[in-house]
Coordinates of C-alpha atoms and ligand atoms in Angstrom, one line a residue:
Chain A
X1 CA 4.7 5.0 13.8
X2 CA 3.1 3.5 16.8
X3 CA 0.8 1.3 15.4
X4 CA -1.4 -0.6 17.9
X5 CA -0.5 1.0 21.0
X6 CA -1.6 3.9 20.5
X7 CA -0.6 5.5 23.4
X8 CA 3.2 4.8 24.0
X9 CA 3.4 3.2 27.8
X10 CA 6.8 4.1 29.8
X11 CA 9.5 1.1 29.4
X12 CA 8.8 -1.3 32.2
X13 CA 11.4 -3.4 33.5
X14 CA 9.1 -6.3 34.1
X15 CA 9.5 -8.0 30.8
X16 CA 5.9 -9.8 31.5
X17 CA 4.5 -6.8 30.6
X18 CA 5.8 -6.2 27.8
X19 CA 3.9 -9.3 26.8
X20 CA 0.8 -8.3 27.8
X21 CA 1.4 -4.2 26.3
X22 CA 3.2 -5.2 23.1
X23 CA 2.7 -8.9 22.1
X24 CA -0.7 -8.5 20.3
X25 CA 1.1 -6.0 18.5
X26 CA 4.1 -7.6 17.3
X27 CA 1.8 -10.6 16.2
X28 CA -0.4 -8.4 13.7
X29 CA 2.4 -7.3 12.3
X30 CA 4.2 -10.0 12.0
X31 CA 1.4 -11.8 10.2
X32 CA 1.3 -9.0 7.7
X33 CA 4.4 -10.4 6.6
X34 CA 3.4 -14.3 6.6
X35 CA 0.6 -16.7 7.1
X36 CA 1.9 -19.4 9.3
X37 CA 0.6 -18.4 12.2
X38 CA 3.1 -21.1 14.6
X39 CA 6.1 -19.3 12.5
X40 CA 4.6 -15.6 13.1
X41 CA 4.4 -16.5 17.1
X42 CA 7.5 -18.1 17.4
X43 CA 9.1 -14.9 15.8
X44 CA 7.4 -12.9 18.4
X45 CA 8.9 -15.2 21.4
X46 CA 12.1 -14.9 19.8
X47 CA 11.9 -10.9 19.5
X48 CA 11.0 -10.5 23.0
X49 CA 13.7 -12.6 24.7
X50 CA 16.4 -11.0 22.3
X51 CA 14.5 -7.6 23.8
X52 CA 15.4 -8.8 27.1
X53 CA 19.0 -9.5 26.7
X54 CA 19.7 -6.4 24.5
X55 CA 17.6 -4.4 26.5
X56 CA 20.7 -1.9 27.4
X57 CA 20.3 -0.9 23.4
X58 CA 17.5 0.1 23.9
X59 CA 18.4 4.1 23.6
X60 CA 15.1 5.7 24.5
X61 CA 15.5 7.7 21.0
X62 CA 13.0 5.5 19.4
X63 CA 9.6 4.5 21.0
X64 CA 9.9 1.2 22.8
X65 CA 7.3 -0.3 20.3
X66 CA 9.3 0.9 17.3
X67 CA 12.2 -0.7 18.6
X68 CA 10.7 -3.9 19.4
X69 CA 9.8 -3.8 16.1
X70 CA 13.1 -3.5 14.5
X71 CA 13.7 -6.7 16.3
X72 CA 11.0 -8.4 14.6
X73 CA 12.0 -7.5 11.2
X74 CA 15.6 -8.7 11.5
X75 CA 13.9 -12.0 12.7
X76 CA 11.4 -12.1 10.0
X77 CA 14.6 -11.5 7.3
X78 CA 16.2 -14.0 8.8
X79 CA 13.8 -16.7 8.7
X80 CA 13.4 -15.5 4.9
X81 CA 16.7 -15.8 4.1
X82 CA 16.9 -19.9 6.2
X83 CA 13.6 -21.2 5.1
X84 CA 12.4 -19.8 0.9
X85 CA 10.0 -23.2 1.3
X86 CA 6.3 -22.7 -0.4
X87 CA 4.9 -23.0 2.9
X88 CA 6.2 -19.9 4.5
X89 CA 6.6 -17.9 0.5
X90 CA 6.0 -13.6 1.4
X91 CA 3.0 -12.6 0.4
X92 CA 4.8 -10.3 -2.3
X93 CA 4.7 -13.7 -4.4
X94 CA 0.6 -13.5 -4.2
X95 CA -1.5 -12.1 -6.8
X96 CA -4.2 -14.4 -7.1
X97 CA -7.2 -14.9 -4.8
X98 CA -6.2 -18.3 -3.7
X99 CA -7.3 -17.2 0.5
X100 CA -10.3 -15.4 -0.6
X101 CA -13.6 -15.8 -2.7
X102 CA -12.9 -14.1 -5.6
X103 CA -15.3 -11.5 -6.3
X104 CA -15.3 -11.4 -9.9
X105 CA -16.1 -13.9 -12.7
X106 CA -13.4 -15.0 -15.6
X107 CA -14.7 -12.3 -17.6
X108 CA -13.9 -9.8 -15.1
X109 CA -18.0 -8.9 -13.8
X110 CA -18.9 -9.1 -11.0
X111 CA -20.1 -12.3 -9.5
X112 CA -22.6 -11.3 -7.1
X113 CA -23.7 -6.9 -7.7
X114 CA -23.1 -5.0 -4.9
X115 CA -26.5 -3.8 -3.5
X116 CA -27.7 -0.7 -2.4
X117 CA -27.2 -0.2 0.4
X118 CA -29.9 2.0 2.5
X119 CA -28.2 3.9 5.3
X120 CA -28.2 7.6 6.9
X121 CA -24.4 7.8 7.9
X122 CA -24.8 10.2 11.1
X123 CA -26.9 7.4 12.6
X124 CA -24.3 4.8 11.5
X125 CA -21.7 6.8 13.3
X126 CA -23.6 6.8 16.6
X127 CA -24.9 2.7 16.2
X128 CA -22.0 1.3 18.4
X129 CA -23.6 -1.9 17.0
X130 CA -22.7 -0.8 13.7
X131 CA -19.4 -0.6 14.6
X132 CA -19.2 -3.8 16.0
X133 CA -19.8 -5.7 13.0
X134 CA -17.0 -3.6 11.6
X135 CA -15.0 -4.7 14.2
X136 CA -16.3 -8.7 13.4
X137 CA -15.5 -8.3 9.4
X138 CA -12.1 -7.1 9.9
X139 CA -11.2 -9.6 12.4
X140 CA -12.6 -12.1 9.8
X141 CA -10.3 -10.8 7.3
X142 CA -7.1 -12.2 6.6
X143 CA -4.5 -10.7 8.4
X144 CA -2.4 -9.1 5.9
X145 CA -4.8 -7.7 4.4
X146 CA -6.6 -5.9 7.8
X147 CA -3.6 -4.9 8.9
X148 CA -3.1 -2.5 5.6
X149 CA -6.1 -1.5 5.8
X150 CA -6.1 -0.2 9.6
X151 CA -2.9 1.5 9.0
X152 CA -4.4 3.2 6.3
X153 CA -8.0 4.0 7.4
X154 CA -7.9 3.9 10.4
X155 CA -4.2 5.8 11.2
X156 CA -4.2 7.6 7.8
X157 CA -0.9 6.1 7.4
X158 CA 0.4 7.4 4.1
X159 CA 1.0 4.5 1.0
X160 CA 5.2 5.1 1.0
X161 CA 5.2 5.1 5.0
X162 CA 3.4 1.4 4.9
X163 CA 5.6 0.0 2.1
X164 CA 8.7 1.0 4.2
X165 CA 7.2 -0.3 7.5
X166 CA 6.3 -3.6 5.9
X167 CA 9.2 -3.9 3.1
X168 CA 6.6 -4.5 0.4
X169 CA 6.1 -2.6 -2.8
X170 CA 3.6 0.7 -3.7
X171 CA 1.3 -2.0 -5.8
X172 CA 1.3 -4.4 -3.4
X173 CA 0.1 -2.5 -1.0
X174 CA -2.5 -1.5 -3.4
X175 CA -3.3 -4.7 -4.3
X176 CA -3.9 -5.3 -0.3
X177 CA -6.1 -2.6 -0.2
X178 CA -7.9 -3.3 -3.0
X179 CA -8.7 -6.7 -2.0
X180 CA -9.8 -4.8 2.0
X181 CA -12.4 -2.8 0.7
X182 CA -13.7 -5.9 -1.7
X183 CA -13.5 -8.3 1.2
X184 CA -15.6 -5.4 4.0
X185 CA -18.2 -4.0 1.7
X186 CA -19.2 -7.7 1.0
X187 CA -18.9 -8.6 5.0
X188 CA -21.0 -5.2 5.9
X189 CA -23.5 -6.2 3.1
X190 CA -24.3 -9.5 4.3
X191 CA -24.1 -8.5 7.8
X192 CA -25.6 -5.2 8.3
X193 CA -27.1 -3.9 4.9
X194 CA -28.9 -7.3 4.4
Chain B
X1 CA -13.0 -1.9 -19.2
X2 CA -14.3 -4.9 -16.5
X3 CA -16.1 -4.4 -13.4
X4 CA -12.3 -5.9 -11.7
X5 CA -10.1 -3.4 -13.8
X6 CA -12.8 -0.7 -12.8
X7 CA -13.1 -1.1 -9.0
X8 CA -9.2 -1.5 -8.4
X9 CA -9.3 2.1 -10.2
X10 CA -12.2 3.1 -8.4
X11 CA -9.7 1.7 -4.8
X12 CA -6.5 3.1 -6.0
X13 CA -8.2 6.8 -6.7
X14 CA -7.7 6.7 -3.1
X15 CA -4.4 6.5 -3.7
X16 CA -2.9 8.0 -6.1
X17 CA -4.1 10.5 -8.9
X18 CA -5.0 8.1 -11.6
X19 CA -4.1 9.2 -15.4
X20 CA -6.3 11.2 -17.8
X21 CA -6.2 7.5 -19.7
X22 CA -7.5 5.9 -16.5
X23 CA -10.2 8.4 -15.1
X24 CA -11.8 8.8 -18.9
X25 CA -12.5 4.7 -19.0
X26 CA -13.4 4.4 -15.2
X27 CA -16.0 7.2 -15.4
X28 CA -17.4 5.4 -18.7
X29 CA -17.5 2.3 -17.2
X30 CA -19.3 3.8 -13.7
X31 CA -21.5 5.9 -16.2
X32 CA -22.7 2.1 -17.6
X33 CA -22.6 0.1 -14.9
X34 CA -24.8 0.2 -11.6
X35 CA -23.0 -2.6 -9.9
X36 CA -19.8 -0.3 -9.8
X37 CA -21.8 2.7 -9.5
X38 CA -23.2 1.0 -6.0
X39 CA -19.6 -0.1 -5.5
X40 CA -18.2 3.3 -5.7
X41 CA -20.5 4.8 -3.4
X42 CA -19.9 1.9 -0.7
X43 CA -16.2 3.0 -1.0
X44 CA -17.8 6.9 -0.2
X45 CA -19.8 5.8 2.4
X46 CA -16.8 4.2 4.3
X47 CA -14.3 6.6 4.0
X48 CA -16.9 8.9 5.2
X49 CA -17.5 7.3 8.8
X50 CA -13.9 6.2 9.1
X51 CA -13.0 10.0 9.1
X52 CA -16.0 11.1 11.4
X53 CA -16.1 8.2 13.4
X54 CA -15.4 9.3 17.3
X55 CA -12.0 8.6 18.5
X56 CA -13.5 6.3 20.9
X57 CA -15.6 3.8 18.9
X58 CA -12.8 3.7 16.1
X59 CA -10.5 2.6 19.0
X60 CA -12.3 0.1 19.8
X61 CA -12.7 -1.3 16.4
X62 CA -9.1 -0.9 16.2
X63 CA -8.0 -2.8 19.5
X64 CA -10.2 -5.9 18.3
X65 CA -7.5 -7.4 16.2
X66 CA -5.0 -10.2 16.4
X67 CA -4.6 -11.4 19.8
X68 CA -1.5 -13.6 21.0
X69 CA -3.0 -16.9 22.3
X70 CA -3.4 -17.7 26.0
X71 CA -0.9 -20.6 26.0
X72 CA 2.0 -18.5 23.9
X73 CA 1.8 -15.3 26.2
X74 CA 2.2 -17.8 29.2
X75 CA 5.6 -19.4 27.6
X76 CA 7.0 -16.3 26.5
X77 CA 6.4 -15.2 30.4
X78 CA 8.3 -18.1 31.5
X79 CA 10.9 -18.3 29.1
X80 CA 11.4 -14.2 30.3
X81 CA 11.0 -14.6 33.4
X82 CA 13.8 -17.9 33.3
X83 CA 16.3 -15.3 31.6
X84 CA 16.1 -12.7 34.0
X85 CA 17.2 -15.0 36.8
X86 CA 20.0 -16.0 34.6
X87 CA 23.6 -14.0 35.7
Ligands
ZN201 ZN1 -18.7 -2.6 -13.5

């Protein structure tokens, strides 16, 4: 799986650019797998200059991104395995709504209905403004929870294929989704529908 | 069955196939109430323009994600560019 280089760029030996093709990347994903975002870019420094000095490893069976990657998620399990603090817990320990508004009341209705929303969806999928507050709400979502959802909506990952790239379980990935499609039907409501 | 019980169904159909059990009370509950009835056709709506969307326009919603910060691509440059002139 690629993920956010979509189209797989020939091995450069100018490691700087690997910063500039791969590093947004390796960031996204590594803040589907934690929150603190110092942690998650100091992860990504360490992958790449472990890249560099391993780089003869590299076999060319796997794509380059994939195999950065790999890096990533030995560093991430390491860090795991130094530092089980609160601060940096896996979001596997989350169920609750504690970095979002929860949408429902104690008794389990909803706090605010969903509205209906007026909209002809072949002129929707020509509105390129449209699309740009699509864009907004899932960059205002956190970014576990975006990240899920572009693998699966946008890449039509498939639910196993997700849990193995991210070492989380078939419900929490669920769970993730879940909370997506909460958190962009109440952005696109407020923002567009309104 | 609540509206939170009935919209993670109403998610998860996505899914998975949901059990006889499951799809009797959701389609009760969406039968009663129009907040989820709204909800589930949000939940059409979108999966209906993420799969006709063109290429081009979902790539660009794509690309507009996380992005490494100015000052930490500039150290990770130099701290690269510092090991390559090592032996
Ligand atoms: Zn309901």
């Amino acid at each position: 799986m690629t993920m956010e280089v979509t189209e797989e760029q020939v091995q450069s030996q100018d490691p700087a650019e690997w910063v500039d093709l791969y590093g947004d990347m390796l960031l996204s994903y590594a803040l589907s797998r934690m929150r603190d975002r110092d942690i998650a870019e100091d992860l990504v420094q360490e992958t790449f200059l472990v890249a560099w000095k391993t780089r003869d490893n590299f076999a060319g069976r796997s794509l380059f991104s994939t195999w950065l990657v790999s890096i990533l998620r030995h560093k991430i399990a390491d860090h795991y395995r130094r530092d089980t603090s609160r601060a940096t817990q896996a979001y596997d320990a989350w169920e609750d709504w504690q970095e979002t508004e929860p949408p429902f009341s104690k008794t389990g209705k909803w706090s605010l209905s969903p509205k209906s929303w007026s909209a002809s969806p072949e002129e929707l999928l020509e509105n390129r403004e449209f699309w740009k507050v699509v864009a907004g709400c899932l960059g205002d979502m956190p970014a576990h929870l975006a990240y899920v959802f572009r693998l699966r909506e946008f890449k039509s990952a498939k639910t196993k294929d997700i849990c193995s790239l991210l070492d989380i379980s078939t419900s929490n990935v669920s769970v993730r989704l879940h909370r997506a499609r909460l958190l962009i039907r109440k952005c696109l409501e407020e923002k567009w529908f309104a | 069955m609540d509206c939170k019980k009935a919209t993670r169904l109403l998610s998860d159909a996505e899914e998975r196939e949901l059990t006889a059990r499951e799809r009797f009370g959701l389609r009760f509950h969406v039968l009663i109430c129009t907040a989820c009835r709204r909800f589930q056709s949000q939940l059409q709506l979108l999966r209906h323009l993420l799969s006709h969307a063109t290429p081009k326009m979902l790539a660009s919603v794509y690309a507009s994600g996380v992005r490494l910060s100015d000052s930490r691509r500039q150290k990770i440059k130099d701290l690269l560019w510092q090991a390559t002139q090592e032996p």
